[in-house]
Amino acid sequence: MRSEPRKLGPGRRSAFTFTFLILVATLTALVAGCGANNGNGAAGGTTAAASSACDLGHVTKQIDDHEGIADWRYPGHPFAAKKAAGKTIFSIQENSTNPFTNTIVAGMKDVAKKIGIKVIDYPNQGQRTQWIQGIQQAISEKVDAIVLSGGTIGPIYFKEQAAAARQAGIPIVTVVDRDLTQGAEPNTAARVGQPYAEAARLDVDWMIKQTKCHANVLVITSNELIAGDINSKAAQDEFDRYCGDGCKTRFVNVPLSEWATKIGTTTQTEVSSNPDLNYVFPLYDAMSQFVVPGIQLGGGITRVKVATFNGTPGILRMIQTGDTVEMIVGENEAHLGYAAMDQAMRLMTRVAPISDGDYGIPLRVFDDSNVDETGVPPKYGVGYGDQWRDGFLKAWGLPG
């Protein structure tokens, strides 16, 4: 015999409703409390990945797919680059002492020599007032194009001068100022975008793979870049998606001007105070020169490894000569220099630039197994094959 549903009287319904609301409020508070530590922890907090899934298959495939030399194809239509012969390009790096941007400029000068272009590289120490003076000098000298190299330099910091350059008919090309998924800055005629987020994900994949989903990582960021914290967010997202509860991260932001004074002490403190730390992830490999001594002073030289991004020759050398820098997601900085010149020459010869700034810059994972392919010692432009250089020269109508 089926029993009828039990009906609640008015008093009992009120008591039931009140109890239910208390339960909902309690659960909501618990969820909010658990969620308070989510995010990229850029303020310096430690976070654990939100997912319990450890996907070693995914991260291993990502690393395997990036350990060799990638195919590359020129992204635009060929043009007669020799028409730019006799022109002058004014180069301003974010800081003349930055080895990363120095290598980009070296690639630019390599192209300039082949074409017959003059490149003026304006010396500076990374101060915005110096960048402004550089733009003003470029305008007064009536150069044919301005190239800005680095993640912290761009027209957003000198809008008036950038507008004056445009009014004077001098196009501005930015190099690696923003991620490929982000738009160009105002008063920019062309750009060479940067795969910041993709590179960060590859670094995380390496650490997940090496620790079998037990990575304990200090991530050192510099969120002052024009691209912002896009790579910090990408890194945390990759940990959340593919590492699981076994991974822990601590993000500490260090402005570029404080690298020399803060990175070493930050690293040393974390290494000595966190016995479970097994990786330091400086988002840019130039930071490694301060990270490695910090690991040594913190007593973690046999325990803590470094994974990073860029592929600067001097930092690749640290893989060859030591065991602390274990892996670098390399990008061909000479390729970036060629791409910068490609955009500048297109503009100077009245050919439409590559609109999205995507030159398909390949990322390659370097470790002990393949780092010697970059040269011993490493050299800029080496370790990425010859397809990229041959592709540019053919597109420009130059012999290979």
mmCIF file of C-alpha atoms in Angstrom:
data_model
loop_
_atom_site.group_PDB
_atom_site.id
_atom_site.type_symbol
_atom_site.label_atom_id
_atom_site.label_comp_id
_atom_site.label_asym_id
_atom_site.label_seq_id
_atom_site.Cartn_x
_atom_site.Cartn_y
_atom_site.Cartn_z
ATOM 1 C CA MET A 1 0.000 0.000 0.000
ATOM 2 C CA ARG A 2 1.468 3.406 -1.016
ATOM 3 C CA SER A 3 1.663 5.965 1.757
ATOM 4 C CA GLU A 4 0.668 9.567 1.113
ATOM 5 C CA PRO A 5 3.360 12.242 1.275
ATOM 6 C CA ARG A 6 3.660 13.723 4.697
ATOM 7 C CA LYS A 7 2.346 17.283 4.840
ATOM 8 C CA LEU A 8 3.933 19.952 7.048
ATOM 9 C CA GLY A 9 1.835 22.369 9.011
ATOM 10 C CA PRO A 10 2.487 26.102 8.817
ATOM 11 C CA GLY A 11 4.711 26.091 11.924
ATOM 12 C CA ARG A 12 6.787 23.174 10.724
ATOM 13 C CA ARG A 13 7.131 24.672 7.235
ATOM 14 C CA SER A 14 8.556 27.860 8.778
ATOM 15 C CA ALA A 15 11.012 25.909 10.921
ATOM 16 C CA PHE A 16 12.074 23.807 7.929
ATOM 17 C CA THR A 17 12.577 26.904 5.743
ATOM 18 C CA PHE A 18 14.653 28.638 8.437
ATOM 19 C CA THR A 19 16.840 25.557 8.928
ATOM 20 C CA PHE A 20 17.333 25.221 5.162
ATOM 21 C CA LEU A 21 18.392 28.869 4.819
ATOM 22 C CA ILE A 22 20.931 28.474 7.619
ATOM 23 C CA LEU A 23 22.361 25.414 5.860
ATOM 24 C CA VAL A 24 22.617 27.298 2.550
ATOM 25 C CA ALA A 25 24.321 30.260 4.233
ATOM 26 C CA THR A 26 26.798 27.965 5.977
ATOM 27 C CA LEU A 27 27.697 26.164 2.749
ATOM 28 C CA THR A 28 28.054 29.502 0.931
ATOM 29 C CA ALA A 29 30.461 30.774 3.584
ATOM 30 C CA LEU A 30 32.512 27.581 3.364
ATOM 31 C CA VAL A 31 32.745 27.829 -0.414
ATOM 32 C CA ALA A 32 33.723 31.492 -0.208
ATOM 33 C CA GLY A 33 36.395 30.659 2.346
ATOM 34 C CA CYS A 34 37.835 27.922 0.159
ATOM 35 C CA GLY A 35 37.772 30.192 -2.865
ATOM 36 C CA ALA A 36 39.644 33.000 -1.136
ATOM 37 C CA ASN A 37 42.997 31.467 -2.060
ATOM 38 C CA ASN A 38 42.162 30.867 -5.708
ATOM 39 C CA GLY A 39 43.624 33.027 -8.467
ATOM 40 C CA ASN A 40 47.219 33.620 -9.444
ATOM 41 C CA GLY A 41 48.400 34.641 -6.008
ATOM 42 C CA ALA A 42 50.224 37.640 -7.439
ATOM 43 C CA ALA A 43 50.222 39.318 -4.044
ATOM 44 C CA GLY A 44 52.560 36.637 -2.748
ATOM 45 C CA GLY A 45 50.146 34.047 -1.372
ATOM 46 C CA THR A 46 50.519 30.298 -1.700
ATOM 47 C CA THR A 47 47.859 28.495 -3.690
ATOM 48 C CA ALA A 48 47.020 24.875 -4.353
ATOM 49 C CA ALA A 49 45.515 23.802 -7.666
ATOM 50 C CA ALA A 50 41.729 23.664 -7.700
ATOM 51 C CA SER A 51 41.461 20.419 -9.659
ATOM 52 C CA SER A 52 42.270 16.990 -8.217
ATOM 53 C CA ALA A 53 43.171 15.590 -11.639
ATOM 54 C CA CYS A 54 46.821 14.919 -12.475
ATOM 55 C CA ASP A 55 47.221 14.779 -16.251
ATOM 56 C CA LEU A 56 50.767 13.634 -16.953
ATOM 57 C CA GLY A 57 49.738 12.547 -20.434
ATOM 58 C CA HIS A 58 48.877 16.100 -21.490
ATOM 59 C CA VAL A 59 51.960 17.783 -20.064
ATOM 60 C CA THR A 60 54.301 15.110 -21.400
ATOM 61 C CA LYS A 61 52.892 15.503 -24.898
ATOM 62 C CA GLN A 62 53.281 19.277 -24.722
ATOM 63 C CA ILE A 63 56.953 18.952 -23.810
ATOM 64 C CA ASP A 64 57.622 16.248 -26.405
ATOM 65 C CA ASP A 65 55.994 18.374 -29.112
ATOM 66 C CA HIS A 66 58.330 21.291 -28.369
ATOM 67 C CA GLU A 67 61.707 19.610 -27.974
ATOM 68 C CA GLY A 68 62.568 19.598 -31.672
ATOM 69 C CA ILE A 69 62.987 22.250 -34.339
ATOM 70 C CA ALA A 70 59.604 23.477 -35.517
ATOM 71 C CA ASP A 71 58.546 24.119 -39.089
ATOM 72 C CA TRP A 72 58.106 27.767 -39.982
ATOM 73 C CA ARG A 73 56.477 29.653 -42.823
ATOM 74 C CA TYR A 74 56.724 33.349 -43.653
ATOM 75 C CA PRO A 75 53.357 34.871 -42.674
ATOM 76 C CA GLY A 76 52.910 37.401 -45.483
ATOM 77 C CA HIS A 77 53.433 38.073 -49.178
ATOM 78 C CA PRO A 78 56.969 38.662 -50.517
ATOM 79 C CA PHE A 79 58.129 42.213 -51.189
ATOM 80 C CA ALA A 80 61.254 43.974 -52.455
ATOM 81 C CA ALA A 81 63.036 44.776 -49.207
ATOM 82 C CA LYS A 82 65.986 46.329 -51.049
ATOM 83 C CA LYS A 83 63.775 49.367 -51.673
ATOM 84 C CA ALA A 84 64.455 50.218 -48.011
ATOM 85 C CA ALA A 85 68.188 50.606 -48.673
ATOM 86 C CA GLY A 86 69.515 53.938 -47.430
ATOM 87 C CA LYS A 87 66.757 54.316 -44.821
ATOM 88 C CA THR A 88 67.414 54.873 -41.100
ATOM 89 C CA ILE A 89 65.774 53.003 -38.202
ATOM 90 C CA PHE A 90 65.942 54.372 -34.668
ATOM 91 C CA SER A 91 65.995 51.571 -32.066
ATOM 92 C CA ILE A 92 65.095 52.102 -28.411
ATOM 93 C CA GLN A 93 65.402 49.126 -26.081
ATOM 94 C CA GLU A 94 63.582 49.037 -22.764
ATOM 95 C CA ASN A 95 67.039 49.012 -21.186
ATOM 96 C CA SER A 96 70.355 48.893 -23.038
ATOM 97 C CA THR A 97 71.781 46.448 -20.480
ATOM 98 C CA ASN A 98 69.050 43.850 -21.086
ATOM 99 C CA PRO A 99 70.660 40.831 -22.816
ATOM 100 C CA PHE A 100 67.301 39.766 -24.265
ATOM 101 C CA THR A 101 66.649 43.008 -26.143
ATOM 102 C CA ASN A 102 70.337 43.294 -27.037
ATOM 103 C CA THR A 103 69.972 40.032 -28.924
ATOM 104 C CA ILE A 104 66.881 41.306 -30.738
ATOM 105 C CA VAL A 105 68.816 44.377 -31.847
ATOM 106 C CA ALA A 106 71.704 42.161 -32.973
ATOM 107 C CA GLY A 107 69.225 40.377 -35.253
ATOM 108 C CA MET A 108 68.013 43.733 -36.562
ATOM 109 C CA LYS A 109 71.552 44.827 -37.356
ATOM 110 C CA ASP A 110 72.196 41.555 -39.175
ATOM 111 C CA VAL A 111 69.287 42.349 -41.512
ATOM 112 C CA ALA A 112 70.291 46.001 -41.840
ATOM 113 C CA LYS A 113 73.735 44.983 -43.079
ATOM 114 C CA LYS A 114 72.219 42.793 -45.782
ATOM 115 C CA ILE A 115 69.833 45.504 -46.992
ATOM 116 C CA GLY A 116 71.913 48.644 -46.534
ATOM 117 C CA ILE A 117 69.899 50.205 -43.698
ATOM 118 C CA LYS A 118 71.325 52.297 -40.872
ATOM 119 C CA VAL A 119 70.256 51.289 -37.347
ATOM 120 C CA ILE A 120 70.774 53.763 -34.513
ATOM 121 C CA ASP A 121 70.476 52.033 -31.132
ATOM 122 C CA TYR A 122 69.691 54.660 -28.507
ATOM 123 C CA PRO A 123 71.448 53.955 -25.154
ATOM 124 C CA ASN A 124 69.338 54.194 -21.980
ATOM 125 C CA GLN A 125 68.963 52.760 -18.481
ATOM 126 C CA GLY A 126 65.266 52.020 -18.667
ATOM 127 C CA GLN A 127 63.970 55.395 -17.511
ATOM 128 C CA ARG A 128 60.835 56.711 -19.203
ATOM 129 C CA THR A 129 62.289 60.201 -19.437
ATOM 130 C CA GLN A 130 65.116 58.693 -21.477
ATOM 131 C CA TRP A 131 62.641 56.959 -23.795
ATOM 132 C CA ILE A 132 60.904 60.290 -24.343
ATOM 133 C CA GLN A 133 64.228 61.946 -25.150
ATOM 134 C CA GLY A 134 64.945 59.125 -27.584
ATOM 135 C CA ILE A 135 61.643 59.619 -29.426
ATOM 136 C CA GLN A 136 62.289 63.341 -29.594
ATOM 137 C CA GLN A 137 65.766 62.735 -31.003
ATOM 138 C CA ALA A 138 64.371 60.335 -33.600
ATOM 139 C CA ILE A 139 61.871 62.982 -34.716
ATOM 140 C CA SER A 140 64.521 65.698 -34.879
ATOM 141 C CA GLU A 141 66.799 63.463 -36.945
ATOM 142 C CA LYS A 142 63.899 62.647 -39.293
ATOM 143 C CA VAL A 143 64.486 58.919 -39.231
ATOM 144 C CA ASP A 144 62.328 56.595 -41.314
ATOM 145 C CA ALA A 145 61.033 54.289 -38.557
ATOM 146 C CA ILE A 146 61.258 53.749 -34.795
ATOM 147 C CA VAL A 147 61.494 50.258 -33.261
ATOM 148 C CA LEU A 148 60.779 49.789 -29.545
ATOM 149 C CA SER A 149 62.057 46.490 -28.094
ATOM 150 C CA GLY A 150 60.972 45.028 -24.773
ATOM 151 C CA GLY A 151 57.977 44.269 -22.615
ATOM 152 C CA THR A 152 57.991 47.509 -20.625
ATOM 153 C CA ILE A 153 58.488 50.137 -23.332
ATOM 154 C CA GLY A 154 55.640 51.401 -25.488
ATOM 155 C CA PRO A 155 53.657 54.428 -26.697
ATOM 156 C CA ILE A 156 51.345 54.276 -23.670
ATOM 157 C CA TYR A 157 54.180 55.864 -21.674
ATOM 158 C CA PHE A 158 54.828 58.726 -24.106
ATOM 159 C CA LYS A 159 51.548 59.344 -25.882
ATOM 160 C CA GLU A 160 52.340 62.941 -26.838
ATOM 161 C CA GLN A 161 55.695 62.050 -28.379
ATOM 162 C CA ALA A 162 54.285 58.974 -30.156
ATOM 163 C CA ALA A 163 51.561 61.125 -31.665
ATOM 164 C CA ALA A 164 54.190 63.644 -32.749
ATOM 165 C CA ALA A 165 56.161 60.863 -34.452
ATOM 166 C CA ARG A 166 53.058 59.744 -36.316
ATOM 167 C CA GLN A 167 52.325 63.314 -37.370
ATOM 168 C CA ALA A 168 55.903 63.563 -38.649
ATOM 169 C CA GLY A 169 55.323 60.457 -40.767
ATOM 170 C CA ILE A 170 57.583 58.207 -38.665
ATOM 171 C CA PRO A 171 55.958 54.811 -37.969
ATOM 172 C CA ILE A 172 56.510 53.074 -34.618
ATOM 173 C CA VAL A 173 57.017 49.305 -34.427
ATOM 174 C CA THR A 174 56.753 47.592 -31.033
ATOM 175 C CA VAL A 175 58.439 44.255 -30.312
ATOM 176 C CA VAL A 176 57.188 41.852 -27.580
ATOM 177 C CA ASP A 177 55.218 44.538 -25.746
ATOM 178 C CA ARG A 178 52.018 42.488 -25.673
ATOM 179 C CA ASP A 179 50.833 38.902 -25.943
ATOM 180 C CA LEU A 180 49.545 37.670 -29.284
ATOM 181 C CA THR A 181 46.031 37.520 -27.832
ATOM 182 C CA GLN A 182 46.110 41.227 -26.930
ATOM 183 C CA GLY A 183 45.583 44.220 -29.187
ATOM 184 C CA ALA A 184 48.253 46.672 -30.300
ATOM 185 C CA GLU A 185 48.998 49.847 -28.372
ATOM 186 C CA PRO A 186 47.665 53.192 -29.637
ATOM 187 C CA ASN A 187 49.962 55.093 -32.030
ATOM 188 C CA THR A 188 51.562 51.832 -33.139
ATOM 189 C CA ALA A 189 51.963 51.320 -36.879
ATOM 190 C CA ALA A 190 52.947 47.653 -36.561
ATOM 191 C CA ARG A 191 54.071 45.181 -33.946
ATOM 192 C CA VAL A 192 55.735 41.847 -33.315
ATOM 193 C CA GLY A 193 53.571 40.012 -30.783
ATOM 194 C CA GLN A 194 54.885 37.709 -28.074
ATOM 195 C CA PRO A 195 53.602 34.240 -27.012
ATOM 196 C CA TYR A 196 53.872 35.067 -23.297
ATOM 197 C CA ALA A 197 50.971 32.878 -22.185
ATOM 198 C CA GLU A 198 51.960 29.887 -24.313
ATOM 199 C CA ALA A 199 55.520 29.972 -22.989
ATOM 200 C CA ALA A 200 54.338 30.141 -19.367
ATOM 201 C CA ARG A 201 52.139 27.091 -19.903
ATOM 202 C CA LEU A 202 55.072 25.123 -21.308
ATOM 203 C CA ASP A 203 57.223 25.946 -18.290
ATOM 204 C CA VAL A 204 54.443 24.743 -16.006
ATOM 205 C CA ASP A 205 54.032 21.570 -18.062
ATOM 206 C CA TRP A 206 57.711 20.817 -17.522
ATOM 207 C CA MET A 207 57.501 21.236 -13.745
ATOM 208 C CA ILE A 208 54.356 19.115 -13.518
ATOM 209 C CA LYS A 209 55.999 16.386 -15.592
ATOM 210 C CA GLN A 210 59.285 16.383 -13.684
ATOM 211 C CA THR A 211 57.641 16.264 -10.255
ATOM 212 C CA LYS A 212 54.825 13.915 -11.276
ATOM 213 C CA CYS A 213 52.243 16.437 -10.106
ATOM 214 C CA HIS A 214 54.036 17.364 -6.882
ATOM 215 C CA ALA A 215 55.501 20.711 -7.888
ATOM 216 C CA ASN A 216 56.139 23.232 -5.124
ATOM 217 C CA VAL A 217 57.033 26.422 -6.947
ATOM 218 C CA LEU A 218 58.119 29.988 -6.303
ATOM 219 C CA VAL A 219 56.997 32.012 -9.328
ATOM 220 C CA ILE A 220 58.766 35.355 -9.749
ATOM 221 C CA THR A 221 56.774 37.760 -11.892
ATOM 222 C CA SER A 222 57.071 41.314 -13.220
ATOM 223 C CA ASN A 223 53.524 42.464 -13.764
ATOM 224 C CA GLU A 224 54.570 45.986 -14.765
ATOM 225 C CA LEU A 225 54.980 44.735 -18.318
ATOM 226 C CA ILE A 226 52.587 46.296 -20.806
ATOM 227 C CA ALA A 227 51.111 42.830 -21.345
ATOM 228 C CA GLY A 228 50.303 42.812 -17.617
ATOM 229 C CA ASP A 229 50.059 39.538 -15.717
ATOM 230 C CA ILE A 230 48.795 37.487 -18.645
ATOM 231 C CA ASN A 231 51.599 34.932 -18.260
ATOM 232 C CA SER A 232 51.113 34.732 -14.479
ATOM 233 C CA LYS A 233 47.454 33.915 -15.019
ATOM 234 C CA ALA A 234 48.304 31.398 -17.745
ATOM 235 C CA ALA A 235 50.773 29.670 -15.426
ATOM 236 C CA GLN A 236 48.277 29.347 -12.588
ATOM 237 C CA ASP A 237 45.585 28.177 -14.984
ATOM 238 C CA GLU A 238 47.889 25.429 -16.290
ATOM 239 C CA PHE A 239 48.616 24.255 -12.749
ATOM 240 C CA ASP A 240 44.884 24.256 -11.981
ATOM 241 C CA ARG A 241 43.986 22.295 -15.104
ATOM 242 C CA TYR A 242 46.700 19.652 -15.237
ATOM 243 C CA CYS A 243 48.524 19.348 -11.938
ATOM 244 C CA GLY A 244 45.983 18.706 -9.239
ATOM 245 C CA ASP A 245 46.029 19.095 -5.481
ATOM 246 C CA GLY A 246 49.651 17.988 -5.193
ATOM 247 C CA CYS A 247 50.970 21.254 -6.650
ATOM 248 C CA LYS A 248 51.503 24.433 -4.681
ATOM 249 C CA THR A 249 52.551 27.845 -5.987
ATOM 250 C CA ARG A 250 53.664 31.113 -4.486
ATOM 251 C CA PHE A 251 53.712 34.187 -6.743
ATOM 252 C CA VAL A 252 55.938 37.140 -5.857
ATOM 253 C CA ASN A 253 55.964 40.229 -8.056
ATOM 254 C CA VAL A 254 59.301 42.028 -8.508
ATOM 255 C CA PRO A 255 59.399 45.209 -10.629
ATOM 256 C CA LEU A 256 62.128 45.357 -13.253
ATOM 257 C CA SER A 257 63.932 48.139 -11.392
ATOM 258 C CA GLU A 258 64.249 45.861 -8.319
ATOM 259 C CA TRP A 259 65.467 42.686 -10.001
ATOM 260 C CA ALA A 260 69.065 43.116 -8.849
ATOM 261 C CA THR A 261 68.139 43.907 -5.250
ATOM 262 C CA LYS A 262 65.012 41.854 -4.547
ATOM 263 C CA ILE A 263 65.043 38.649 -6.598
ATOM 264 C CA GLY A 264 68.033 37.137 -4.810
ATOM 265 C CA THR A 265 66.769 37.822 -1.290
ATOM 266 C CA THR A 266 63.228 36.708 -2.180
ATOM 267 C CA THR A 267 64.573 33.439 -3.563
ATOM 268 C CA GLN A 268 66.925 32.842 -0.636
ATOM 269 C CA THR A 269 64.161 33.406 1.910
ATOM 270 C CA GLU A 270 61.734 31.038 0.162
ATOM 271 C CA VAL A 271 64.352 28.313 -0.337
ATOM 272 C CA SER A 272 65.459 28.380 3.308
ATOM 273 C CA SER A 273 61.951 28.628 4.783
ATOM 274 C CA ASN A 274 60.179 26.116 2.524
ATOM 275 C CA PRO A 275 61.812 22.671 2.685
ATOM 276 C CA ASP A 276 59.335 21.313 0.126
ATOM 277 C CA LEU A 277 60.248 23.854 -2.556
ATOM 278 C CA ASN A 278 61.521 22.087 -5.671
ATOM 279 C CA TYR A 279 61.324 24.775 -8.389
ATOM 280 C CA VAL A 280 61.814 28.491 -8.875
ATOM 281 C CA PHE A 281 60.087 29.783 -11.997
ATOM 282 C CA PRO A 282 61.349 33.240 -13.003
ATOM 283 C CA LEU A 283 59.044 34.274 -15.835
ATOM 284 C CA TYR A 284 62.017 35.720 -17.787
ATOM 285 C CA ASP A 285 65.394 34.061 -17.987
ATOM 286 C CA ALA A 286 67.384 37.264 -17.325
ATOM 287 C CA MET A 287 66.067 36.921 -13.750
ATOM 288 C CA SER A 288 68.029 33.675 -13.399
ATOM 289 C CA GLN A 289 71.311 35.478 -12.800
ATOM 290 C CA PHE A 290 69.828 36.608 -9.470
ATOM 291 C CA VAL A 291 67.788 33.464 -8.753
ATOM 292 C CA VAL A 292 70.660 30.956 -8.836
ATOM 293 C CA PRO A 293 72.793 32.713 -6.179
ATOM 294 C CA GLY A 294 69.651 32.994 -4.030
ATOM 295 C CA ILE A 295 69.129 29.223 -4.267
ATOM 296 C CA GLN A 296 72.762 28.647 -3.309
ATOM 297 C CA LEU A 297 72.622 30.991 -0.307
ATOM 298 C CA GLY A 298 69.320 29.448 0.785
ATOM 299 C CA GLY A 299 70.884 25.985 0.909
ATOM 300 C CA GLY A 300 68.819 24.487 -1.889
ATOM 301 C CA ILE A 301 71.407 23.881 -4.583
ATOM 302 C CA THR A 302 70.795 20.097 -4.704
ATOM 303 C CA ARG A 303 67.036 20.359 -4.208
ATOM 304 C CA VAL A 304 65.679 23.335 -6.134
ATOM 305 C CA LYS A 305 65.736 23.663 -9.922
ATOM 306 C CA VAL A 306 64.954 26.541 -12.290
ATOM 307 C CA ALA A 307 62.644 26.545 -15.320
ATOM 308 C CA THR A 308 62.235 29.783 -17.247
ATOM 309 C CA PHE A 309 61.590 31.468 -20.607
ATOM 310 C CA ASN A 310 63.355 33.412 -23.384
ATOM 311 C CA GLY A 311 66.492 31.546 -24.436
ATOM 312 C CA THR A 312 69.106 34.242 -23.933
ATOM 313 C CA PRO A 313 72.512 32.714 -24.860
ATOM 314 C CA GLY A 314 74.093 33.524 -21.489
ATOM 315 C CA ILE A 315 71.299 31.771 -19.593
ATOM 316 C CA LEU A 316 71.286 28.764 -21.937
ATOM 317 C CA ARG A 317 74.941 28.486 -21.013
ATOM 318 C CA MET A 318 73.880 27.965 -17.392
ATOM 319 C CA ILE A 319 72.179 24.718 -18.448
ATOM 320 C CA GLN A 320 75.441 23.580 -20.049
ATOM 321 C CA THR A 321 77.683 24.448 -17.123
ATOM 322 C CA GLY A 322 75.512 23.669 -14.098
ATOM 323 C CA ASP A 323 72.554 21.721 -12.777
ATOM 324 C CA THR A 324 70.379 24.435 -11.227
ATOM 325 C CA VAL A 325 68.926 25.949 -14.408
ATOM 326 C CA GLU A 326 67.286 22.783 -15.704
ATOM 327 C CA MET A 327 65.125 23.961 -18.584
ATOM 328 C CA ILE A 328 64.370 27.024 -20.703
ATOM 329 C CA VAL A 329 61.489 27.581 -23.092
ATOM 330 C CA GLY A 330 63.521 29.233 -25.816
ATOM 331 C CA GLU A 331 62.419 31.600 -28.505
ATOM 332 C CA ASN A 332 64.720 32.716 -31.274
ATOM 333 C CA GLU A 333 65.571 36.295 -30.358
ATOM 334 C CA ALA A 334 67.291 36.780 -33.712
ATOM 335 C CA HIS A 335 63.996 35.713 -35.311
ATOM 336 C CA LEU A 336 62.317 38.503 -33.338
ATOM 337 C CA GLY A 337 64.893 40.945 -34.708
ATOM 338 C CA TYR A 338 64.235 39.799 -38.269
ATOM 339 C CA ALA A 339 60.492 40.140 -37.688
ATOM 340 C CA ALA A 340 60.972 43.680 -36.359
ATOM 341 C CA MET A 341 62.931 44.595 -39.472
ATOM 342 C CA ASP A 342 60.328 42.954 -41.681
ATOM 343 C CA GLN A 343 57.601 45.172 -40.226
ATOM 344 C CA ALA A 344 59.793 48.296 -40.423
ATOM 345 C CA MET A 345 60.851 47.611 -44.025
ATOM 346 C CA ARG A 346 57.264 46.987 -45.066
ATOM 347 C CA LEU A 347 56.237 50.331 -43.624
ATOM 348 C CA MET A 348 59.206 52.169 -45.129
ATOM 349 C CA THR A 349 58.496 50.737 -48.597
ATOM 350 C CA ARG A 350 54.734 51.350 -48.287
ATOM 351 C CA VAL A 351 53.832 47.679 -48.082
ATOM 352 C CA ALA A 352 51.084 46.726 -45.633
ATOM 353 C CA PRO A 353 52.520 45.272 -42.423
ATOM 354 C CA ILE A 354 51.593 41.888 -40.943
ATOM 355 C CA SER A 355 48.384 43.123 -39.336
ATOM 356 C CA ASP A 356 48.214 40.893 -36.247
ATOM 357 C CA GLY A 357 51.965 40.941 -35.586
ATOM 358 C CA ASP A 358 52.036 37.141 -35.429
ATOM 359 C CA TYR A 359 55.255 35.844 -36.930
ATOM 360 C CA GLY A 360 54.724 32.348 -35.619
ATOM 361 C CA ILE A 361 57.820 32.574 -33.414
ATOM 362 C CA PRO A 362 58.440 28.909 -32.509
ATOM 363 C CA LEU A 363 59.007 27.952 -28.879
ATOM 364 C CA ARG A 364 61.535 25.205 -28.182
ATOM 365 C CA VAL A 365 62.167 23.374 -24.912
ATOM 366 C CA PHE A 366 65.892 23.262 -24.106
ATOM 367 C CA ASP A 367 67.399 20.995 -21.469
ATOM 368 C CA ASP A 368 70.552 18.892 -21.103
ATOM 369 C CA SER A 369 69.509 16.677 -24.003
ATOM 370 C CA ASN A 370 69.515 19.357 -26.706
ATOM 371 C CA VAL A 371 70.993 22.615 -25.371
ATOM 372 C CA ASP A 372 74.313 22.033 -27.162
ATOM 373 C CA GLU A 373 72.429 22.537 -30.433
ATOM 374 C CA THR A 374 72.457 26.247 -29.560
ATOM 375 C CA GLY A 375 76.267 26.238 -29.738
ATOM 376 C CA VAL A 376 78.978 25.722 -27.135
ATOM 377 C CA PRO A 377 78.821 28.362 -25.841
ATOM 378 C CA PRO A 378 75.322 29.241 -27.100
ATOM 379 C CA LYS A 379 74.962 31.869 -29.814
ATOM 380 C CA TYR A 380 71.988 33.983 -30.761
ATOM 381 C CA GLY A 381 69.903 32.597 -33.625
ATOM 382 C CA VAL A 382 71.331 29.062 -33.239
ATOM 383 C CA GLY A 383 69.314 25.997 -32.243
ATOM 384 C CA TYR A 384 66.214 26.758 -34.299
ATOM 385 C CA GLY A 385 67.284 25.477 -37.696
ATOM 386 C CA ASP A 386 67.697 27.596 -40.827
ATOM 387 C CA GLN A 387 64.151 27.536 -42.164
ATOM 388 C CA TRP A 388 63.169 30.807 -40.500
ATOM 389 C CA ARG A 389 66.152 32.768 -41.869
ATOM 390 C CA ASP A 390 65.842 31.255 -45.336
ATOM 391 C CA GLY A 391 62.127 32.089 -45.319
ATOM 392 C CA PHE A 392 62.732 35.754 -44.565
ATOM 393 C CA LEU A 393 65.496 36.119 -47.150
ATOM 394 C CA LYS A 394 63.358 34.514 -49.844
ATOM 395 C CA ALA A 395 60.402 36.772 -48.985
ATOM 396 C CA TRP A 396 62.679 39.821 -49.242
ATOM 397 C CA GLY A 397 64.106 38.774 -52.597
ATOM 398 C CA LEU A 398 67.595 38.163 -51.198
ATOM 399 C CA PRO A 399 69.896 35.184 -51.816
ATOM 400 C CA GLY A 400 69.949 32.527 -49.113
#
